[in-house]
mmCIF file of C-alpha atoms in Angstrom:
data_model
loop_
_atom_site.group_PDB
_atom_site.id
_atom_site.type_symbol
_atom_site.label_atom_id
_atom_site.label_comp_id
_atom_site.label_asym_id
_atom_site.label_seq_id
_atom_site.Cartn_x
_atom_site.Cartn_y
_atom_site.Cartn_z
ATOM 1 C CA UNK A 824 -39.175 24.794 11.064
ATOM 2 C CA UNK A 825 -38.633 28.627 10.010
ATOM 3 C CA UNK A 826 -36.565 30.351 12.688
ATOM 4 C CA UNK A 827 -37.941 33.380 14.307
ATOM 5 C CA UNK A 828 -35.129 35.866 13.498
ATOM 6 C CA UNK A 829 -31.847 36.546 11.174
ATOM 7 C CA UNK A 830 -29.363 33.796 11.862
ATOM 8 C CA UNK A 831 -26.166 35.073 13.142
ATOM 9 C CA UNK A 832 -22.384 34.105 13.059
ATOM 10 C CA UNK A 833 -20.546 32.599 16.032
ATOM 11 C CA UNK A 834 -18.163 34.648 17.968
ATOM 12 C CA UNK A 835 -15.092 33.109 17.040
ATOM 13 C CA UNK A 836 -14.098 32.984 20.866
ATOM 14 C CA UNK A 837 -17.373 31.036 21.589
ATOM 15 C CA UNK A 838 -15.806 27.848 23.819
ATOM 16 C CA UNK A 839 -17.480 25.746 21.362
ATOM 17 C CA UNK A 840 -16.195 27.206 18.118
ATOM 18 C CA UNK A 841 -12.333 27.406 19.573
ATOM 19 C CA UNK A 842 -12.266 23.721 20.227
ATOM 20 C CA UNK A 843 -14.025 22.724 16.601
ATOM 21 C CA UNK A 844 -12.244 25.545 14.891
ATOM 22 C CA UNK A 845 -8.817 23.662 16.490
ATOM 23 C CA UNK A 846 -9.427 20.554 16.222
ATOM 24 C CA UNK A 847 -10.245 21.378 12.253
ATOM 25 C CA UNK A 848 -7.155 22.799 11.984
ATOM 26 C CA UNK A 849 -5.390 20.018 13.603
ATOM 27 C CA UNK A 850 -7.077 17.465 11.517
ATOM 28 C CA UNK A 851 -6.737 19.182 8.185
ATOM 29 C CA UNK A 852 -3.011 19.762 8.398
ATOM 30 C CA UNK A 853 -1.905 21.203 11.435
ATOM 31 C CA UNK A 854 0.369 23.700 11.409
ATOM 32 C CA UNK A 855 2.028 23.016 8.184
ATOM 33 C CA UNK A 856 -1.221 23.788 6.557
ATOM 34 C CA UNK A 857 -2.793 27.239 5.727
ATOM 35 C CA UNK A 858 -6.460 27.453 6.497
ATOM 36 C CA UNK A 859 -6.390 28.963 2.706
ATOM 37 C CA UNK A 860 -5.094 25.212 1.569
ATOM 38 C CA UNK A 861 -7.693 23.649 3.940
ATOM 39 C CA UNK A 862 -10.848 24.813 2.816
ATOM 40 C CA UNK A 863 -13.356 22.058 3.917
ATOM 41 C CA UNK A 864 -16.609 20.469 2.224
ATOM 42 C CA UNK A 865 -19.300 20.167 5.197
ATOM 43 C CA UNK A 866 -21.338 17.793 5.217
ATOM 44 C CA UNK A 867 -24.871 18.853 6.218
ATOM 45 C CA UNK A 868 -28.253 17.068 7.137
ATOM 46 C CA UNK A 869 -29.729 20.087 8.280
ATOM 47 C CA UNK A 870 -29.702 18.706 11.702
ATOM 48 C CA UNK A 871 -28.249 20.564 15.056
ATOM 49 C CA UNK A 872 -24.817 18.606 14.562
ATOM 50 C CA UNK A 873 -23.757 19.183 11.249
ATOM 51 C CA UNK A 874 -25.408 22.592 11.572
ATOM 52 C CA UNK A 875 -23.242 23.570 14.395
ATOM 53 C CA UNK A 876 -20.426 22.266 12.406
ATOM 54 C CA UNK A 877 -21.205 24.836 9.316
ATOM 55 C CA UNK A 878 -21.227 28.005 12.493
ATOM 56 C CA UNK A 879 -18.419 27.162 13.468
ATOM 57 C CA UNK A 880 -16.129 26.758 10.276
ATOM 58 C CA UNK A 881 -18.409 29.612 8.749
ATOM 59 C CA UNK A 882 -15.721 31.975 10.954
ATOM 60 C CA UNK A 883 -12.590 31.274 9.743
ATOM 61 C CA UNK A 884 -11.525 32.430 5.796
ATOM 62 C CA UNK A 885 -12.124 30.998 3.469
ATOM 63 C CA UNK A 886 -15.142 29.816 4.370
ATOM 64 C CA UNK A 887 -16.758 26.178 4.133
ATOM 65 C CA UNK A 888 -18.716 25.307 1.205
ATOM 66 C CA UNK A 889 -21.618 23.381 2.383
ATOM 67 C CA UNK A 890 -23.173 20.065 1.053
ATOM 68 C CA UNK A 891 -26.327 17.575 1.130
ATOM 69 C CA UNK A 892 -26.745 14.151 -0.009
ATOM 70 C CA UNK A 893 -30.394 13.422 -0.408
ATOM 71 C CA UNK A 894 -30.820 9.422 -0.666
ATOM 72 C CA UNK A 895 -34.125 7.955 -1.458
ATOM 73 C CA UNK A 896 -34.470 5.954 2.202
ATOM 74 C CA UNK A 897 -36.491 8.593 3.093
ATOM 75 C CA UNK A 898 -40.103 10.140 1.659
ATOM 76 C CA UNK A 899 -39.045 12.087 -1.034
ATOM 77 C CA UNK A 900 -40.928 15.287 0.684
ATOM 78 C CA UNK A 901 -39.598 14.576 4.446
ATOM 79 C CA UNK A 902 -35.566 14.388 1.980
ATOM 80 C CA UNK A 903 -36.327 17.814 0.204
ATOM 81 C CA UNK A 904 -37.176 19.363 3.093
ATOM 82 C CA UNK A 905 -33.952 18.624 4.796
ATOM 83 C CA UNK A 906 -32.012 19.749 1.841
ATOM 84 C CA UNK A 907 -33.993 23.247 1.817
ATOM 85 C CA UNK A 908 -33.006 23.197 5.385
ATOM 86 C CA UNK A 909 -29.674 22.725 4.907
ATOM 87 C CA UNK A 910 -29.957 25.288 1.425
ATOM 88 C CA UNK A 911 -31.246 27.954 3.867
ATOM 89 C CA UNK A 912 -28.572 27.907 6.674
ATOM 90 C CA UNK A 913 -25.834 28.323 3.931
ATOM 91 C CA UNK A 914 -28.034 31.029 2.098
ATOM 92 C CA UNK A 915 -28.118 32.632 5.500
ATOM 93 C CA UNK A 916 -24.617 32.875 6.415
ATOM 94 C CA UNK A 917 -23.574 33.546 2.501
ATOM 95 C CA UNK A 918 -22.300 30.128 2.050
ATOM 96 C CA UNK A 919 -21.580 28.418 -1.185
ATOM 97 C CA UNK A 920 -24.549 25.298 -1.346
ATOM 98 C CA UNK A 921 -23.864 22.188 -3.238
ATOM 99 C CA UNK A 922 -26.050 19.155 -3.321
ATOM 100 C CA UNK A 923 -25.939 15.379 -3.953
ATOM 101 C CA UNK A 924 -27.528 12.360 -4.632
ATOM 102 C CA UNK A 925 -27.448 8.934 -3.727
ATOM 103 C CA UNK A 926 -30.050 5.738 -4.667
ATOM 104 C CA UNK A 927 -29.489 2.634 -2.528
ATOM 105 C CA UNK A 928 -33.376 1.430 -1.742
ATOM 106 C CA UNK A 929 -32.702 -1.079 -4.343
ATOM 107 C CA UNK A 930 -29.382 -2.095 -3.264
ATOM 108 C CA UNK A 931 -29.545 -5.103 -1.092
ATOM 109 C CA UNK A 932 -27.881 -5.793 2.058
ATOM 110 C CA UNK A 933 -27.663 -3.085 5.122
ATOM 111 C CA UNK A 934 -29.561 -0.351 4.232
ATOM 112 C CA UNK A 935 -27.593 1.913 6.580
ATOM 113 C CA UNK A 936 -24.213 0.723 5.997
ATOM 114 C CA UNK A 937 -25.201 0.960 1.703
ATOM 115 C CA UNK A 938 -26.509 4.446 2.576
ATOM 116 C CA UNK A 939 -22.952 5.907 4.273
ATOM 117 C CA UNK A 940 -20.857 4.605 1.586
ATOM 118 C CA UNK A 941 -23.027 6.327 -1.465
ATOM 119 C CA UNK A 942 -23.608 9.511 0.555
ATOM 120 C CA UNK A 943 -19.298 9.457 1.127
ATOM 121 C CA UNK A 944 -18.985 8.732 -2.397
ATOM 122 C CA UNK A 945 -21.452 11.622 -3.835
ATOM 123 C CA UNK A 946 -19.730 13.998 -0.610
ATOM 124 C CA UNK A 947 -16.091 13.194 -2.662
ATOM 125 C CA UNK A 948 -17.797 14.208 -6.027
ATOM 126 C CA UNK A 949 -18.821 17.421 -4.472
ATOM 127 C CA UNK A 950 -15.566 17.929 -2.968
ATOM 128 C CA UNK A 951 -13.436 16.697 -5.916
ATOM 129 C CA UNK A 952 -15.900 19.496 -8.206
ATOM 130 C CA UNK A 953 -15.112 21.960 -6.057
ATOM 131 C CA UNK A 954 -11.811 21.403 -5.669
ATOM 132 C CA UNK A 955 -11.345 20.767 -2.171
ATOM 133 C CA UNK A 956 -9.451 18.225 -0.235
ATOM 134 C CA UNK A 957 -11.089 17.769 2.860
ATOM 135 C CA UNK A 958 -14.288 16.621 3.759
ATOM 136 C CA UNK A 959 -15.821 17.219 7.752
ATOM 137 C CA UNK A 960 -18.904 15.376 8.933
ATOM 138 C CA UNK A 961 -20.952 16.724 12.122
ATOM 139 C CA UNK A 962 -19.973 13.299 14.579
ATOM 140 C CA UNK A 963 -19.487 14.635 18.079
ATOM 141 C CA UNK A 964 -18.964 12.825 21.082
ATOM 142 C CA UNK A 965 -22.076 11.356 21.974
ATOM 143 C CA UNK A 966 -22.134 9.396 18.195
ATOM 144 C CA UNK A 967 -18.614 8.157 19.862
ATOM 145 C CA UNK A 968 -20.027 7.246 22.774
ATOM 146 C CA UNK A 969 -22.417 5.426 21.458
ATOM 147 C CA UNK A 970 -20.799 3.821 19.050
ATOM 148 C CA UNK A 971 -18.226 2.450 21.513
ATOM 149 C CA UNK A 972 -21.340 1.276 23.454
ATOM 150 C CA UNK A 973 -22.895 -0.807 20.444
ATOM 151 C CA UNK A 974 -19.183 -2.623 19.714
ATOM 152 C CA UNK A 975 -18.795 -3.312 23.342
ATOM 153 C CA UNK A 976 -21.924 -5.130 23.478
ATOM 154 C CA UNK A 977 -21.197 -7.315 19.974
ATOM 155 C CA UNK A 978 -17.977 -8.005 21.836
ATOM 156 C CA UNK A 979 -15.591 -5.657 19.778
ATOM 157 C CA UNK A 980 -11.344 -5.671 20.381
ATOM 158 C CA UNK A 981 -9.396 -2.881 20.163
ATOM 159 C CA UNK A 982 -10.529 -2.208 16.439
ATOM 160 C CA UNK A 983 -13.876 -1.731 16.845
ATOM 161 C CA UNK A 984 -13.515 -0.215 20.416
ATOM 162 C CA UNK A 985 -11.586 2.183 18.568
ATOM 163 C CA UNK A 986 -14.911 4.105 17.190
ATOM 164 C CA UNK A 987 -15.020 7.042 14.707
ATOM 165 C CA UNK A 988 -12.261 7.586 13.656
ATOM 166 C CA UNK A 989 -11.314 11.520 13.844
ATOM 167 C CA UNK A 990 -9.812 11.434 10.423
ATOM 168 C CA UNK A 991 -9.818 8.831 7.546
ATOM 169 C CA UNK A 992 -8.591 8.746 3.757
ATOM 170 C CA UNK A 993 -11.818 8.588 1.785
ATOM 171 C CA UNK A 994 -11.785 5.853 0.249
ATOM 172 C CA UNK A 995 -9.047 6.084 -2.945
ATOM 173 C CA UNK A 996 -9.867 9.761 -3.646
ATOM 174 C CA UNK A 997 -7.051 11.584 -2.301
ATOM 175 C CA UNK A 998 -9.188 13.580 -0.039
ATOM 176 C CA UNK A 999 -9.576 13.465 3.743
ATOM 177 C CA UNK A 1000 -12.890 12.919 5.757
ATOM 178 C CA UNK A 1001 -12.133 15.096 8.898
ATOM 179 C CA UNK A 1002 -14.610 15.294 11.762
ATOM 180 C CA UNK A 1003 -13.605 17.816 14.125
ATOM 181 C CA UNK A 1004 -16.993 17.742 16.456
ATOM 182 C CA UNK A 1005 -15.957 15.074 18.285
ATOM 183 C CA UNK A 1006 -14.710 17.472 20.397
ATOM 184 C CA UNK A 1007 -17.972 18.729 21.253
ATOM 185 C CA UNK A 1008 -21.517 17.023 22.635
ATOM 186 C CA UNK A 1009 -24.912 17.191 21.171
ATOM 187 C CA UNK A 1010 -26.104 19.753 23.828
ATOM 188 C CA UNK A 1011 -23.383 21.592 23.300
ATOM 189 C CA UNK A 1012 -24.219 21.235 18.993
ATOM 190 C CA UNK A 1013 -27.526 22.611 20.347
ATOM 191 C CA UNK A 1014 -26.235 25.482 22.630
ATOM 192 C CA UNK A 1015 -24.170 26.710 19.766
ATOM 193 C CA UNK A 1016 -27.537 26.444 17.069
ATOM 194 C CA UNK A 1017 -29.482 28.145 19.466
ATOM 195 C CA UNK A 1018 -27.131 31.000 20.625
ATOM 196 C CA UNK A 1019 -26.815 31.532 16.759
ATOM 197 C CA UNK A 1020 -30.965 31.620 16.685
ATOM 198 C CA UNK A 1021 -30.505 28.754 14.232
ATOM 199 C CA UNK A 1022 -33.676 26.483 14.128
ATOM 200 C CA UNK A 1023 -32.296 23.024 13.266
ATOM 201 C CA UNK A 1024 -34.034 20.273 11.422
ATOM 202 C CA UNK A 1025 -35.431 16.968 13.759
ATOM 203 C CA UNK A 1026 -34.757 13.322 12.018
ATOM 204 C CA UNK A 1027 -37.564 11.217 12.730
ATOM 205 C CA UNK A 1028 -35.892 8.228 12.213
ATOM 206 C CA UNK A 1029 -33.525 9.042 15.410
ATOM 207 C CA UNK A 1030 -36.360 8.464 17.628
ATOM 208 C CA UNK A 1031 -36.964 4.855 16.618
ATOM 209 C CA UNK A 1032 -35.619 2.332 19.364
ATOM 210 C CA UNK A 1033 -35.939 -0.301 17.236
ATOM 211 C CA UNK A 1034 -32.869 0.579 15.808
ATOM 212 C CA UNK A 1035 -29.608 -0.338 18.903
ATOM 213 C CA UNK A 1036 -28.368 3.287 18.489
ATOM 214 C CA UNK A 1037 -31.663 4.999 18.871
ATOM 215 C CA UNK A 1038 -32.305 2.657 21.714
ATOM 216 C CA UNK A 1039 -29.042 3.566 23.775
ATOM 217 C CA UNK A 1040 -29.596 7.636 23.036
ATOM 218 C CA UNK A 1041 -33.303 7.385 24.242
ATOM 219 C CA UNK A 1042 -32.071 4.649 27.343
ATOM 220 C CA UNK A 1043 -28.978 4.537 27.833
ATOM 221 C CA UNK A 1044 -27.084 7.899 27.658
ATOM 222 C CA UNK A 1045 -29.558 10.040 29.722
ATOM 223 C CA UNK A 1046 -28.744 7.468 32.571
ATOM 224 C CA UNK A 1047 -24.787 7.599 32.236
ATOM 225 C CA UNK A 1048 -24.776 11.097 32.216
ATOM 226 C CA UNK A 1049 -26.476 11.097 35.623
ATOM 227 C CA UNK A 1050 -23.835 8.842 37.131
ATOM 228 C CA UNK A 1051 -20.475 10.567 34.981
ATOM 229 C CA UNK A 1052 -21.497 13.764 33.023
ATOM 230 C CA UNK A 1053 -18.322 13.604 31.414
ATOM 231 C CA UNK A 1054 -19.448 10.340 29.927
ATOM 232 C CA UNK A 1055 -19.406 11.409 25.919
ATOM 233 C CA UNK A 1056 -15.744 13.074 26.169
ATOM 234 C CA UNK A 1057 -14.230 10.174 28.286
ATOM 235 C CA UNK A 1058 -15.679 8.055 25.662
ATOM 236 C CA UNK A 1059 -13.574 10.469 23.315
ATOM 237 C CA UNK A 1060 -10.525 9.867 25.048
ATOM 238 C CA UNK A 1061 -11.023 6.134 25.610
ATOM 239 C CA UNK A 1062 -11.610 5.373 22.136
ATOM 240 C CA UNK A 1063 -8.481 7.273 20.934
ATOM 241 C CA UNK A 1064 -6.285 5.288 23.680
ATOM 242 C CA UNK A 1065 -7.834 2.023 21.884
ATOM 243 C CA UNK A 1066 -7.123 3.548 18.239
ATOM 244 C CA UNK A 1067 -3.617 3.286 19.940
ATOM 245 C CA UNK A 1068 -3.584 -0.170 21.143
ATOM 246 C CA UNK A 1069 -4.895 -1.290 17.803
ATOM 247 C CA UNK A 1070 -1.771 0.434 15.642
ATOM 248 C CA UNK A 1071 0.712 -1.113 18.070
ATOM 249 C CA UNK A 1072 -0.835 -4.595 16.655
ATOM 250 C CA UNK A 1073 -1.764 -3.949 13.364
ATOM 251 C CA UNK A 1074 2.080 -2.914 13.868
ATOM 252 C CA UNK A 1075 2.832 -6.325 14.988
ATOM 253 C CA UNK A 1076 0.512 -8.348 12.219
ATOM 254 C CA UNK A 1077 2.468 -6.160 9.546
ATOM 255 C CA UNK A 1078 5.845 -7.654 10.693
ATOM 256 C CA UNK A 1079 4.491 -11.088 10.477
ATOM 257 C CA UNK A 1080 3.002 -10.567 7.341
ATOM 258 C CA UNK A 1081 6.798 -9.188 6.359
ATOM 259 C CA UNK A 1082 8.199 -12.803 6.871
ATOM 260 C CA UNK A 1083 5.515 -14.565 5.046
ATOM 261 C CA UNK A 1084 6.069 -16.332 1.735
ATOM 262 C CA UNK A 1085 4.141 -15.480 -1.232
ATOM 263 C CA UNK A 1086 3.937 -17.801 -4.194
ATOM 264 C CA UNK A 1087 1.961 -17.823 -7.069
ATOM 265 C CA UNK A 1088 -1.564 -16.160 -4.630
ATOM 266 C CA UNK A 1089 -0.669 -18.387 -1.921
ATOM 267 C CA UNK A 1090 0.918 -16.593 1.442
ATOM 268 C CA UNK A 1091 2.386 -19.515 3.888
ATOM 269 C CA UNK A 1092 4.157 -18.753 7.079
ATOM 270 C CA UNK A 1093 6.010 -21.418 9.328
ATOM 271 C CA UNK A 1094 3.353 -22.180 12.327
ATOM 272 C CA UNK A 1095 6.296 -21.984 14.918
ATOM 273 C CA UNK A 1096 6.349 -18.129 14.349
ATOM 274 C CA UNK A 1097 2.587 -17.681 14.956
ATOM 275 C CA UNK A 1098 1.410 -20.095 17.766
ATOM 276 C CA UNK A 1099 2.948 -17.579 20.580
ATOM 277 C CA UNK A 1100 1.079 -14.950 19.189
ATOM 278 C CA UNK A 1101 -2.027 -12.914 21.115
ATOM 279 C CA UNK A 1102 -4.846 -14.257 19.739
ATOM 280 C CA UNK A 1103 -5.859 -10.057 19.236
ATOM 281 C CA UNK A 1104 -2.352 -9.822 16.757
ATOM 282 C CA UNK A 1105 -3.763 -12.703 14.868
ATOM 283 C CA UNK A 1106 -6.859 -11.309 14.604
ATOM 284 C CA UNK A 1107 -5.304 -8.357 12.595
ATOM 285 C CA UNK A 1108 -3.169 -10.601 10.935
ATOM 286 C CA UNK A 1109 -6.151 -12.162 9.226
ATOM 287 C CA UNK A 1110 -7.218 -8.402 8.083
ATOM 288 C CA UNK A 1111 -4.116 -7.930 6.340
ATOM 289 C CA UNK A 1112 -3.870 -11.435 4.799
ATOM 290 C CA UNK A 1113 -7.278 -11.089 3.357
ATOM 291 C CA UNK A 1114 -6.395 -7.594 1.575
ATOM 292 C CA UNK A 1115 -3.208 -9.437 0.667
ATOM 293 C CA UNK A 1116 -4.243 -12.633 -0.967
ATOM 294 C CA UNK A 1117 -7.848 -11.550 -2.333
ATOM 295 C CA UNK A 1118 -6.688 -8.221 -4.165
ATOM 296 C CA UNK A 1119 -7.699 -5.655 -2.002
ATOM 297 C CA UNK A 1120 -10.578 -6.313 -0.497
ATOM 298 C CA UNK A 1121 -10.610 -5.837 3.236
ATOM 299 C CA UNK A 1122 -11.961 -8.753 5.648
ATOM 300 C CA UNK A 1123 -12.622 -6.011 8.500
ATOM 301 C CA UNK A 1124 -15.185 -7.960 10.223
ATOM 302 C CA UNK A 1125 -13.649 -11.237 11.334
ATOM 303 C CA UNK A 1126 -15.659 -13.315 14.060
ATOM 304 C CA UNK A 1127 -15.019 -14.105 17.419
ATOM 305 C CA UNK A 1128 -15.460 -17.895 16.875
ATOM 306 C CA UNK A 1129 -14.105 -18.004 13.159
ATOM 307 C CA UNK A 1130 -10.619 -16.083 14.960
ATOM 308 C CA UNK A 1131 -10.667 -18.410 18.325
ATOM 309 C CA UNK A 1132 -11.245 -21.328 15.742
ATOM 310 C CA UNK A 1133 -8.214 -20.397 13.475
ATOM 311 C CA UNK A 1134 -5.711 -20.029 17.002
ATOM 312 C CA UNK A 1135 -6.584 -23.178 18.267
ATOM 313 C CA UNK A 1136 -5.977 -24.657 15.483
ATOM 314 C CA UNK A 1137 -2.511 -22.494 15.286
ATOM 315 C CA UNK A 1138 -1.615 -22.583 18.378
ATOM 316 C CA UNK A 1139 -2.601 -26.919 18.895
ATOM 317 C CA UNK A 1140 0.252 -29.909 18.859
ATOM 318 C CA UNK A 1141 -2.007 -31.469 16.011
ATOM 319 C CA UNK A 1142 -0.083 -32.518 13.056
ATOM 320 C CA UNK A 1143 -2.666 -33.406 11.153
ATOM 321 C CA UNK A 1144 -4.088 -30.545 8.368
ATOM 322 C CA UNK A 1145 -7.166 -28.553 9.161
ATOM 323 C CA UNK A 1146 -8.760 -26.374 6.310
ATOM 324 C CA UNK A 1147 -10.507 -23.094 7.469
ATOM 325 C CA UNK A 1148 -12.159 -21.069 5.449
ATOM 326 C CA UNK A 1149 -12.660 -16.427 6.239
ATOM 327 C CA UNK A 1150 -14.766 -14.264 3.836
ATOM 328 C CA UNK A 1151 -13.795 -16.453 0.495
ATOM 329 C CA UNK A 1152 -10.149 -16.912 2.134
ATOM 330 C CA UNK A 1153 -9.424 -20.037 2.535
ATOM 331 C CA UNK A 1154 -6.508 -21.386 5.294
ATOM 332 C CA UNK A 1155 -4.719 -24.888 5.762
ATOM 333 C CA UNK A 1156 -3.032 -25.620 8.589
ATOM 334 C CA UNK A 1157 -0.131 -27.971 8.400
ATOM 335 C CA UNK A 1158 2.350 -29.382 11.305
ATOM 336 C CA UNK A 1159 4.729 -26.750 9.943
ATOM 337 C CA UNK A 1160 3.058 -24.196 7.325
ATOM 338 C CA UNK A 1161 0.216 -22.221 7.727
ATOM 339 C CA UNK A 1162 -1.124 -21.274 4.091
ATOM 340 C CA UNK A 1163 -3.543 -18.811 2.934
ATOM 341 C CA UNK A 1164 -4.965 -18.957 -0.849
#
């Protein structure tokens, strides 16, 4: 979609800009970071989010260098078109353009899940080329609302209640993935495009309600805004609050994994000093076992039934072994050991 007139920069007192702008800041260093040290990689679909994100950190010096990742889930024309889109906001605001690319149609598994993690890998290239250290994706608070949404329904603890994070190592690059919209909505993404007389680029694939996330922005989110307009910021708040809960027992898993015994791969721990514990701490406790014992790979998805399986058989007055098995991790559980190989 061409846009009618000359795109124009933010003011940087726009209510909008201030609270990305700051919340940039805060993730990329805070105070003991210059915004010269913290010049930022954007990532860019060409959509109003990530588009708002480029206005706003298009104000402050140096400016962002803007990227897109085209992948190949898309047409090929409907892909190129959103890079041009994204080409032509930087061109328009005299902003360095890089570009991407990532293949994962042939990849098996989730599609969507194989997609992020070649688009944040091609997004560190770029970055790493340019030599920049941060990284900021357009996720504002609606994405965390419904996010939260879709892990409450699959019956999520504090981890997954948790939600996007606001800042995350990316992966073992050195660099930080920063996403400083969450402060913002997606009206408020759109306010900002269209006080700027940016015309943003529509993704077809968000109207599909086939897909859970789709179906809770089309359903779902109009009607909680009726009832609590505030809905997407409290979300904000509520997931940080559970980011909090979930250090405190990753925390407390980390001290149990401290008393553990490892021998030749095997980790064993004396039963007596896990059966009082919440069956949520054990639940972490299985995370950090599994990066532990199987060389760094992560078990970050643990079931419901596979934990409440494991604490009962923790927590029983059986004597006799039981053999459990998580993601290629296998457990025995003795009168007095529990072992992990």
């Amino acid at each position: 979609m061409p846009n009618a007139g000359p795109v124009q920069l933010p003011s940087r007192k726009d209510p909008v800009v201030r609270r990305v702008v700051g919340r940039w800041r805060t993730l990329a260093g805070g105070t003991a970071v210059r915004d010269s040290d913290r010049r930022t990689l954007v990532a860019c679909s060409g959509g109003a989010d990530s588009s708002a994100l480029v206005l706003a950190l298009a104000t402050v010096a140096p400016a962002p260098v803007v990227a897109h990742v085209v992948h190949d889930l898309r047409p090929p024309a409907e892909a190129r078109a959103d890079r041009d889109r994204a080409a032509e906001l930087a061109r328009a605001l005299g902003l360095e353009f890089v570009e991407g690319e990532a293949r994962v149609a042939s990849a098996g598994g989730n599609a969507e899940a194989n997609a992020r993690r070649a688009r944040e890998r091609a997004l560190a290239d770029l970055a790493s080329a340019c030599g920049l250290r941060f990284v900021a994706t357009g996720h504002h608070a609606d994405d965390q609302l419904e996010t939260v949404l879709m892990r409450l329904l699959r019956g999520a603890g504090p981890r997954g209640l948790s939600g996007i994070r606001p800042a995350r190592a990316l992966g073992g690059t050195g660099l930080v993935l920063v996403r400083p919209m969450l402060v913002a909505t997606r009206e408020e993404a759109r306010e900002l495009c269209r006080r700027c007389g940016w015309a943003w680029a529509e993704d077809g694939t968000n109207r599909d309600e086939s897909r859970l996330r789709a179906a809770l922005r089309a359903r779902v989110l109009p009607a909680l805004a009726s009832v609590e307009p505030e809905a997407a910021h409290r979300a904000v708040r509520a997931a940080s609050v559970q980011a909090s809960a979930h250090a405190a027992l990753v925390a407390r898993a980390s001290a149990l994994l401290d008393s553990a015994r490892l021998e030749g791969g095997r980790l064993s721990f004396a039963r007596s000093a896990l059966r009082g514990e919440p069956a949520a701490v054990l639940g972490e406790l299985l995370v950090l076992v599994h990066h532990t014992v199987r060389g760094g790979h992560r078990l970050d998805r643990v079931g419901e039934r596979a934990i409440s399986s494991w604490v009962r058989a923790v927590r029983s007055g059986e004597g006799s072994p039981k053999t459990l098995c998580f993601g290629g991790l296998r457990c025995e559980v003795r009168a007095d050991l529990v072992i992990f190989e």
